[in-house]
Coordinates of C-alpha atoms in Angstrom, one line a residue:
X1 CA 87.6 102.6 138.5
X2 CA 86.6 101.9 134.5
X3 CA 85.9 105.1 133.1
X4 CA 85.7 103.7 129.8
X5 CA 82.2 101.9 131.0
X6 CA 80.1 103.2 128.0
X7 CA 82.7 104.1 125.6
X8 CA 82.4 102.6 121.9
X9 CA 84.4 99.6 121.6
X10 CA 87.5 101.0 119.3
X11 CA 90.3 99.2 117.9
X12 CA 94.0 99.9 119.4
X13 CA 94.8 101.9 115.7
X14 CA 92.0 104.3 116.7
X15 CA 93.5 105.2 120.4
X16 CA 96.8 105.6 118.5
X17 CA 95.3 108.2 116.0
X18 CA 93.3 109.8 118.9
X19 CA 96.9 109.7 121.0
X20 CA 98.8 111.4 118.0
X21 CA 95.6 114.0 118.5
X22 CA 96.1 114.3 122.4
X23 CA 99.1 116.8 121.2
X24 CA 96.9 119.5 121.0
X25 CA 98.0 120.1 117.9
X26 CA 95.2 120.3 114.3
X27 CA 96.6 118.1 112.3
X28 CA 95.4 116.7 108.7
X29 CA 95.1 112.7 107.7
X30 CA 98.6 113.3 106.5
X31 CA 99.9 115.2 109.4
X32 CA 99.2 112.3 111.6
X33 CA 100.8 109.5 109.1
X34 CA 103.8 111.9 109.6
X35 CA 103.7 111.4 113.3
X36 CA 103.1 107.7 112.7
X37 CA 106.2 107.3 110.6
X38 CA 108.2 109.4 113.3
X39 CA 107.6 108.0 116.5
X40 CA 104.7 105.6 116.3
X41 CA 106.0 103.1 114.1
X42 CA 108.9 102.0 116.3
X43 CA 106.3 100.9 119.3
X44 CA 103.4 100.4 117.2
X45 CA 103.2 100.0 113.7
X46 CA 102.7 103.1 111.2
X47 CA 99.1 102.4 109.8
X48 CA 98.3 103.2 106.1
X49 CA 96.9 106.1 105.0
X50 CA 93.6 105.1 104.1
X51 CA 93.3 103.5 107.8
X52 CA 94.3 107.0 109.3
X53 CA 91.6 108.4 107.4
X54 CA 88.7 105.6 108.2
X55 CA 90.0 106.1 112.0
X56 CA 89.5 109.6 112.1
X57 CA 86.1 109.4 110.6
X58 CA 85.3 107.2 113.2
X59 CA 86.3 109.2 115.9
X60 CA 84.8 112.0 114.4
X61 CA 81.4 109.9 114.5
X62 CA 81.6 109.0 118.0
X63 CA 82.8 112.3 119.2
X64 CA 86.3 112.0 119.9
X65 CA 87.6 114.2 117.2
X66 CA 86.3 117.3 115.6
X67 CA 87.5 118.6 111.8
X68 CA 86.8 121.7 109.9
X69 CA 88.1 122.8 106.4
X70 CA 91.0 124.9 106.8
X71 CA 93.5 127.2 104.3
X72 CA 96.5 125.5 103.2
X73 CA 99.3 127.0 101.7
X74 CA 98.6 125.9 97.8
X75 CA 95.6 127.8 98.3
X76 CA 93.1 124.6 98.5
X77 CA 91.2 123.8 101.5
X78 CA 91.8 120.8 103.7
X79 CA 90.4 118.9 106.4
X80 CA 92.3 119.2 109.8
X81 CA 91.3 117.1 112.6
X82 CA 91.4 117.9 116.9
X83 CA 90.8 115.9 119.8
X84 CA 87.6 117.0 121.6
X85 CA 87.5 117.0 125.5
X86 CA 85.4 114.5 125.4
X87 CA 87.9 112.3 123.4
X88 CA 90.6 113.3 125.1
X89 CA 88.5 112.3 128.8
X90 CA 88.3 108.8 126.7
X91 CA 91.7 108.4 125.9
X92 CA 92.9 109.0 129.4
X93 CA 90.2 105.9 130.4
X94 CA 91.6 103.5 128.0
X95 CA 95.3 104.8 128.9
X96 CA 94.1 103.7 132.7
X97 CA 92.1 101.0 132.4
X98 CA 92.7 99.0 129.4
X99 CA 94.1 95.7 129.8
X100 CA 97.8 95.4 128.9
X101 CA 98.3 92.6 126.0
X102 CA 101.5 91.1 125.8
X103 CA 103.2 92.1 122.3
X104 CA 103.1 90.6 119.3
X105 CA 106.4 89.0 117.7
X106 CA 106.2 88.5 114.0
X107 CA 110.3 88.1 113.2
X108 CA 109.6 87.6 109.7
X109 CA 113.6 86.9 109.4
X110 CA 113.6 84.4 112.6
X111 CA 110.8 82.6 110.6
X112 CA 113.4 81.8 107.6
X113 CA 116.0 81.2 109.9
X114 CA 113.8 78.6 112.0
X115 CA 113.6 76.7 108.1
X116 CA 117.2 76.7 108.1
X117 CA 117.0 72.6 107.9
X118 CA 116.0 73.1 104.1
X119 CA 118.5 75.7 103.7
X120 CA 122.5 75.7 104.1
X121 CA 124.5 78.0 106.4
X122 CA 125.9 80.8 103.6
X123 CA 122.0 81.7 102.4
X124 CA 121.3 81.6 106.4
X125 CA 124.7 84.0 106.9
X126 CA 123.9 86.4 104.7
X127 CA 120.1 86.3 106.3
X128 CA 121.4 87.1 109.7
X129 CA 123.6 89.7 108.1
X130 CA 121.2 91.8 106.3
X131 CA 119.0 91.8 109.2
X132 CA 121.9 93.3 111.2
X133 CA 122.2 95.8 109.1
X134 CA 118.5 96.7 109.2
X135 CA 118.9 97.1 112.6
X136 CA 121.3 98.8 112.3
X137 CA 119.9 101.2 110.8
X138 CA 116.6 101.1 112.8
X139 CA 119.2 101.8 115.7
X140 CA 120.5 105.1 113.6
X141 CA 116.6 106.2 112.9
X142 CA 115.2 106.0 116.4
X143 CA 117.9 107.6 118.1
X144 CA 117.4 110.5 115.4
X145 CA 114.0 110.4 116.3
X146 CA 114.4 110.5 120.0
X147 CA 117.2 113.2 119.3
X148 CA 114.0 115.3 117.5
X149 CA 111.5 114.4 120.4
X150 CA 114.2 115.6 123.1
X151 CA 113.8 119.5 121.8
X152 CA 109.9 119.5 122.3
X153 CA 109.4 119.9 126.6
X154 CA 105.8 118.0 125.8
X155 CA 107.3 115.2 123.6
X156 CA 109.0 114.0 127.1
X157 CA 106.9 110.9 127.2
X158 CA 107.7 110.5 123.1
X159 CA 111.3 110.7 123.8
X160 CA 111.3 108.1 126.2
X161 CA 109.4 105.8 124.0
X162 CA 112.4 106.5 121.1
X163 CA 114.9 106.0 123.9
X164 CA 113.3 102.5 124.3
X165 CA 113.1 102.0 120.4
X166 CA 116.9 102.8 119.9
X167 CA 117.6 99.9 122.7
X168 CA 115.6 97.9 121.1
X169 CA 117.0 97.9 118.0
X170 CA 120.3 98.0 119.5
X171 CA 119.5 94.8 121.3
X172 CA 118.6 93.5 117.8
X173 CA 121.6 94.1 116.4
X174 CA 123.5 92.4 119.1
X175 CA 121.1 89.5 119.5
X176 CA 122.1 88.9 115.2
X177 CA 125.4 89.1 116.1
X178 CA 125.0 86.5 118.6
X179 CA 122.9 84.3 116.1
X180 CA 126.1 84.5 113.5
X181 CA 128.2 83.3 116.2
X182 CA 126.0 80.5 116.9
X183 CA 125.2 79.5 113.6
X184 CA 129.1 79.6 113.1
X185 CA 129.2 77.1 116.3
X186 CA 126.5 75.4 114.6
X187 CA 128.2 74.8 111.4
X188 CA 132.1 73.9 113.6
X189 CA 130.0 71.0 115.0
X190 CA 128.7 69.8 111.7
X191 CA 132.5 69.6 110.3
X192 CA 133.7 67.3 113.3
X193 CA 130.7 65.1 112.9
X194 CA 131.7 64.4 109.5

């Protein structure tokens, strides 16, 4: 059953904003680049702010999202944002029914190391080895994160997707590890060639 039939075509950076919405929670342009840089970006990507705020404006014009000005603490006003029922009945359509693309892989360092032929192995080395360390410390940020999600009961789904995102970086780090080893094998073979 498509019970998106109807709905304005939107880009996948809208349903996320519109997902960071589904919390229930009234959040400002800000508030939801907050979210993005806590959970979102290790799935999806954390979008700039100005995109967060053209994205709510657009699901403000097609009735997904309401704002109003509210207090903050400074004493200026703001502009917080909701997810109306009516976006909300959307989002749960395009959580159903939407086709699932396969991912995207841009490895910027996998890239470098596939041009490794105009390169030499200790530039290549300390390539492989900086990208451990990132993620590394991607590892260290998303298990923080899923640690964070794990004390919200309605961040469940949120905590999984952090689980994943510390395996994943995990994974990373081991598949590096695996890539020094080779390009040490790699390098082994060259010597008894010459």
């Amino acid at each position: 059953m498509d019970r998106s039939a109807g709905s304005p075509e939107l880009p996948a950076t809208a349903w996320a904003v519109l997902g960071v919405l589904s919390f229930e929670e009234e959040l400002t342009g800000y508030g939801v680049r907050q979210w993005a840089d806590h959970v979102l970006r290790f799935f999806y990507w954390s979008p700039a702010m100005s995109q967060i705020y053209s994205e709510l404006k657009r699901l403000e014009r097609v009735g997904y999202a309401a704002s109003r000005s509210a207090p903050a603490d400074d004493g200026r006003t703001r502009r917080v944002y909701r997810i109306t029922a009516e976006g909300r009945d959307a989002l749960a359509g395009w959580l159903a029914d939407a086709p699932v693309e396969r991912p995207v892989l841009k490895h910027a360092p996998m890239l470098r190391f596939w041009l490794g032929h105009l390169s030499s192995p200790g530039p290549l080395r300390e390539l492989l080895l900086e990208h451990r360390a990132a993620s590394e410390r991607a590892h260290a940020e998303a298990e923080y994160a899923r640690k964070v999600s794990e004390q919200v009961p309605s961040w469940a789904y949120a905590e999984l997707v952090t689980r994943w995102a510390a395996r994943r970086h995990a994974a990373e780090r081991d598949l590096a590890d695996r890539m020094l080893a080779d390009l040490d094998a790699l390098a082994r073979r060259g010597e008894e060639r010459s």
